[in-house]
């Protein structure tokens, strides 16, 4: 197996960043849905994402319920859970928490190439000035000894957005307040009329 490339669709990417933006003073998390590319075994296509929680991130019963519902829905589309997203509570915290590692380990049992992506707030803040095309996230994968390691921008493993203009569209959504419309599993468990699939978010 060569070096893996994780290719994030624009909507999957934006949904996670907007979820973190909505809950700026809390840690948030989510899962990545996708598959190994039919054309290339070294490419993981991330087609969608589901925002999970903004409180009690590691609460097992809620997590298990959400993962079952997510798997059931997406398996019909030929997609499975291929990774985990996390944003820390503190703006300047870019360390991978134990909660993130534990949930990442759990997902790895079912999808060994799964990754954790961690929001980098400083990259996000710099976006309007930098005109950067790469995702505002850090990529972690498990090494041979099953420890999570940060993948450097120089390395072979990569996290890329499928659409080159994703950050420009993301900035538009942030400035227009689109983040207020994101529904996560916490919201759904409080009020089941709120749809965790966010079908109208980018309509």
GROMACS .gro file of C-alpha atoms in nm:
model
  203
    1UNK     CA    1   0.000   0.000   0.000
    2UNK     CA    2   0.133   0.344  -0.095
    3UNK     CA    3   0.086   0.672   0.089
    4UNK     CA    4  -0.279   0.749   0.153
    5UNK     CA    5  -0.462   1.054   0.030
    6UNK     CA    6  -0.781   1.167   0.206
    7UNK     CA    7  -1.000   1.364  -0.034
    8UNK     CA    8  -1.268   1.574   0.139
    9UNK     CA    9  -1.574   1.683  -0.056
   10UNK     CA   10  -1.655   2.051  -0.021
   11UNK     CA   11  -1.981   1.995   0.168
   12UNK     CA   12  -1.828   1.740   0.408
   13UNK     CA   13  -1.547   1.985   0.484
   14UNK     CA   14  -1.764   2.295   0.528
   15UNK     CA   15  -2.021   2.122   0.748
   16UNK     CA   16  -1.751   2.031   1.004
   17UNK     CA   17  -1.593   2.377   1.011
   18UNK     CA   18  -1.933   2.547   1.040
   19UNK     CA   19  -2.026   2.310   1.324
   20UNK     CA   20  -1.713   2.417   1.513
   21UNK     CA   21  -1.788   2.783   1.432
   22UNK     CA   22  -2.139   2.750   1.578
   23UNK     CA   23  -2.000   2.625   1.911
   24UNK     CA   24  -1.688   2.839   1.936
   25UNK     CA   25  -1.649   2.800   2.312
   26UNK     CA   26  -1.698   2.421   2.321
   27UNK     CA   27  -1.520   2.116   2.188
   28UNK     CA   28  -1.715   1.957   1.902
   29UNK     CA   29  -1.683   1.638   1.703
   30UNK     CA   30  -1.815   1.457   1.398
   31UNK     CA   31  -1.761   1.159   1.171
   32UNK     CA   32  -1.646   1.131   0.810
   33UNK     CA   33  -1.838   0.917   0.562
   34UNK     CA   34  -1.680   0.775   0.254
   35UNK     CA   35  -1.509   0.480   0.088
   36UNK     CA   36  -1.188   0.364  -0.068
   37UNK     CA   37  -1.180   0.503  -0.423
   38UNK     CA   38  -1.285   0.239  -0.679
   39UNK     CA   39  -1.009   0.368  -0.909
   40UNK     CA   40  -0.725   0.387  -0.655
   41UNK     CA   41  -0.679   0.193  -0.330
   42UNK     CA   42  -0.458   0.472  -0.191
   43UNK     CA   43  -0.734   0.736  -0.205
   44UNK     CA   44  -1.003   0.759   0.063
   45UNK     CA   45  -1.297   0.957  -0.077
   46UNK     CA   46  -1.479   1.146   0.201
   47UNK     CA   47  -1.820   1.222   0.054
   48UNK     CA   48  -2.006   1.353   0.359
   49UNK     CA   49  -1.975   1.428   0.728
   50UNK     CA   50  -2.209   1.422   1.026
   51UNK     CA   51  -2.166   1.668   1.316
   52UNK     CA   52  -2.204   1.470   1.638
   53UNK     CA   53  -2.183   1.660   1.967
   54UNK     CA   54  -2.098   1.990   2.133
   55UNK     CA   55  -2.138   1.865   2.492
   56UNK     CA   56  -2.033   1.540   2.664
   57UNK     CA   57  -1.831   1.433   2.360
   58UNK     CA   58  -1.720   1.102   2.505
   59UNK     CA   59  -2.059   0.987   2.640
   60UNK     CA   60  -2.076   0.629   2.516
   61UNK     CA   61  -2.453   0.560   2.493
   62UNK     CA   62  -2.515   0.871   2.280
   63UNK     CA   63  -2.211   0.797   2.066
   64UNK     CA   64  -2.315   0.438   2.005
   65UNK     CA   65  -2.672   0.536   1.912
   66UNK     CA   66  -2.548   0.800   1.670
   67UNK     CA   67  -2.294   0.569   1.502
   68UNK     CA   68  -2.559   0.297   1.450
   69UNK     CA   69  -2.803   0.545   1.292
   70UNK     CA   70  -2.530   0.696   1.073
   71UNK     CA   71  -2.409   0.353   0.952
   72UNK     CA   72  -2.765   0.244   0.874
   73UNK     CA   73  -2.838   0.554   0.670
   74UNK     CA   74  -2.514   0.574   0.473
   75UNK     CA   75  -2.460   0.202   0.404
   76UNK     CA   76  -2.751   0.222   0.157
   77UNK     CA   77  -2.540   0.473  -0.039
   78UNK     CA   78  -2.234   0.251  -0.032
   79UNK     CA   79  -2.060   0.469   0.226
   80UNK     CA   80  -1.920   0.388   0.569
   81UNK     CA   81  -1.752   0.573   0.855
   82UNK     CA   82  -1.392   0.635   0.743
   83UNK     CA   83  -1.271   0.886   1.000
   84UNK     CA   84  -1.334   1.124   1.286
   85UNK     CA   85  -1.333   1.504   1.320
   86UNK     CA   86  -1.252   1.696   1.637
   87UNK     CA   87  -1.226   2.063   1.734
   88UNK     CA   88  -1.083   2.154   2.075
   89UNK     CA   89  -1.246   2.392   2.318
   90UNK     CA   90  -0.951   2.632   2.340
   91UNK     CA   91  -0.861   2.837   2.035
   92UNK     CA   92  -0.488   2.771   2.069
   93UNK     CA   93  -0.512   2.400   2.155
   94UNK     CA   94  -0.389   2.183   1.867
   95UNK     CA   95  -0.321   1.868   2.068
   96UNK     CA   96  -0.517   1.552   2.002
   97UNK     CA   97  -0.726   1.475   2.312
   98UNK     CA   98  -0.776   1.131   2.465
   99UNK     CA   99  -1.145   1.143   2.369
  100UNK     CA  100  -1.045   1.196   2.004
  101UNK     CA  101  -0.789   0.914   2.018
  102UNK     CA  102  -1.035   0.671   2.180
  103UNK     CA  103  -1.310   0.739   1.925
  104UNK     CA  104  -1.051   0.720   1.645
  105UNK     CA  105  -0.935   0.382   1.779
  106UNK     CA  106  -1.295   0.259   1.783
  107UNK     CA  107  -1.347   0.358   1.417
  108UNK     CA  108  -1.014   0.196   1.321
  109UNK     CA  109  -1.147  -0.141   1.430
  110UNK     CA  110  -1.396  -0.127   1.145
  111UNK     CA  111  -1.195   0.077   0.894
  112UNK     CA  112  -0.818   0.037   0.946
  113UNK     CA  113  -0.721   0.330   0.719
  114UNK     CA  114  -0.938   0.574   0.912
  115UNK     CA  115  -0.798   0.915   1.001
  116UNK     CA  116  -0.861   1.183   1.259
  117UNK     CA  117  -0.879   1.541   1.142
  118UNK     CA  118  -0.836   1.818   1.396
  119UNK     CA  119  -0.949   2.174   1.332
  120UNK     CA  120  -0.664   2.427   1.329
  121UNK     CA  121  -0.825   2.751   1.448
  122UNK     CA  122  -0.522   2.960   1.358
  123UNK     CA  123  -0.537   2.843   0.997
  124UNK     CA  124  -0.910   2.918   0.994
  125UNK     CA  125  -0.857   3.271   1.131
  126UNK     CA  126  -0.585   3.337   0.873
  127UNK     CA  127  -0.801   3.227   0.577
  128UNK     CA  128  -0.931   3.572   0.472
  129UNK     CA  129  -0.573   3.700   0.442
  130UNK     CA  130  -0.385   3.392   0.325
  131UNK     CA  131  -0.593   3.278   0.024
  132UNK     CA  132  -0.488   2.927   0.126
  133UNK     CA  133  -0.637   2.631  -0.063
  134UNK     CA  134  -0.547   2.351   0.176
  135UNK     CA  135  -0.796   2.244   0.447
  136UNK     CA  136  -0.781   2.432   0.781
  137UNK     CA  137  -0.724   2.101   0.956
  138UNK     CA  138  -0.447   1.871   1.070
  139UNK     CA  139  -0.438   1.507   0.963
  140UNK     CA  140  -0.357   1.225   1.205
  141UNK     CA  141  -0.317   0.860   1.112
  142UNK     CA  142  -0.220   0.554   1.317
  143UNK     CA  143   0.137   0.433   1.288
  144UNK     CA  144   0.256   0.070   1.301
  145UNK     CA  145   0.243   0.072   1.683
  146UNK     CA  146  -0.118   0.200   1.673
  147UNK     CA  147  -0.034   0.547   1.803
  148UNK     CA  148  -0.189   0.853   1.641
  149UNK     CA  149   0.071   1.069   1.467
  150UNK     CA  150   0.044   1.408   1.300
  151UNK     CA  151   0.112   1.393   0.927
  152UNK     CA  152   0.338   1.676   0.811
  153UNK     CA  153   0.267   1.874   0.495
  154UNK     CA  154   0.592   1.734   0.350
  155UNK     CA  155   0.487   1.371   0.394
  156UNK     CA  156   0.319   1.137   0.151
  157UNK     CA  157  -0.013   1.112   0.338
  158UNK     CA  158  -0.228   1.408   0.251
  159UNK     CA  159  -0.557   1.571   0.334
  160UNK     CA  160  -0.697   1.766   0.039
  161UNK     CA  161  -1.029   1.920  -0.057
  162UNK     CA  162  -1.183   1.780  -0.373
  163UNK     CA  163  -1.292   2.124  -0.492
  164UNK     CA  164  -1.009   2.383  -0.509
  165UNK     CA  165  -1.239   2.675  -0.417
  166UNK     CA  166  -1.374   2.513  -0.097
  167UNK     CA  167  -1.215   2.773   0.132
  168UNK     CA  168  -1.361   3.064  -0.067
  169UNK     CA  169  -1.711   2.914  -0.040
  170UNK     CA  170  -1.649   2.840   0.330
  171UNK     CA  171  -1.562   3.206   0.399
  172UNK     CA  172  -1.883   3.315   0.224
  173UNK     CA  173  -2.086   3.082   0.447
  174UNK     CA  174  -1.910   3.203   0.762
  175UNK     CA  175  -1.969   3.571   0.678
  176UNK     CA  176  -2.337   3.506   0.596
  177UNK     CA  177  -2.396   3.325   0.929
  178UNK     CA  178  -2.469   2.989   0.764
  179UNK     CA  179  -2.309   2.815   1.065
  180UNK     CA  180  -2.621   2.897   1.269
  181UNK     CA  181  -2.817   2.641   1.062
  182UNK     CA  182  -2.596   2.338   1.138
  183UNK     CA  183  -2.776   2.062   1.329
  184UNK     CA  184  -2.576   1.802   1.524
  185UNK     CA  185  -2.680   1.491   1.717
  186UNK     CA  186  -2.703   1.688   2.041
  187UNK     CA  187  -2.963   1.914   1.876
  188UNK     CA  188  -3.148   1.612   1.736
  189UNK     CA  189  -3.161   1.433   2.073
  190UNK     CA  190  -3.304   1.751   2.229
  191UNK     CA  191  -3.560   1.796   1.951
  192UNK     CA  192  -3.611   1.506   1.708
  193UNK     CA  193  -3.769   1.738   1.448
  194UNK     CA  194  -3.417   1.873   1.387
  195UNK     CA  195  -3.257   1.664   1.113
  196UNK     CA  196  -2.897   1.556   1.182
  197UNK     CA  197  -2.850   1.492   0.809
  198UNK     CA  198  -2.867   1.869   0.743
  199UNK     CA  199  -3.036   1.814   0.403
  200UNK     CA  200  -3.108   2.184   0.343
  201UNK     CA  201  -2.780   2.328   0.472
  202UNK     CA  202  -2.625   2.403   0.133
  203UNK     CA  203  -2.944   2.427  -0.075
   0.00000   0.00000   0.00000
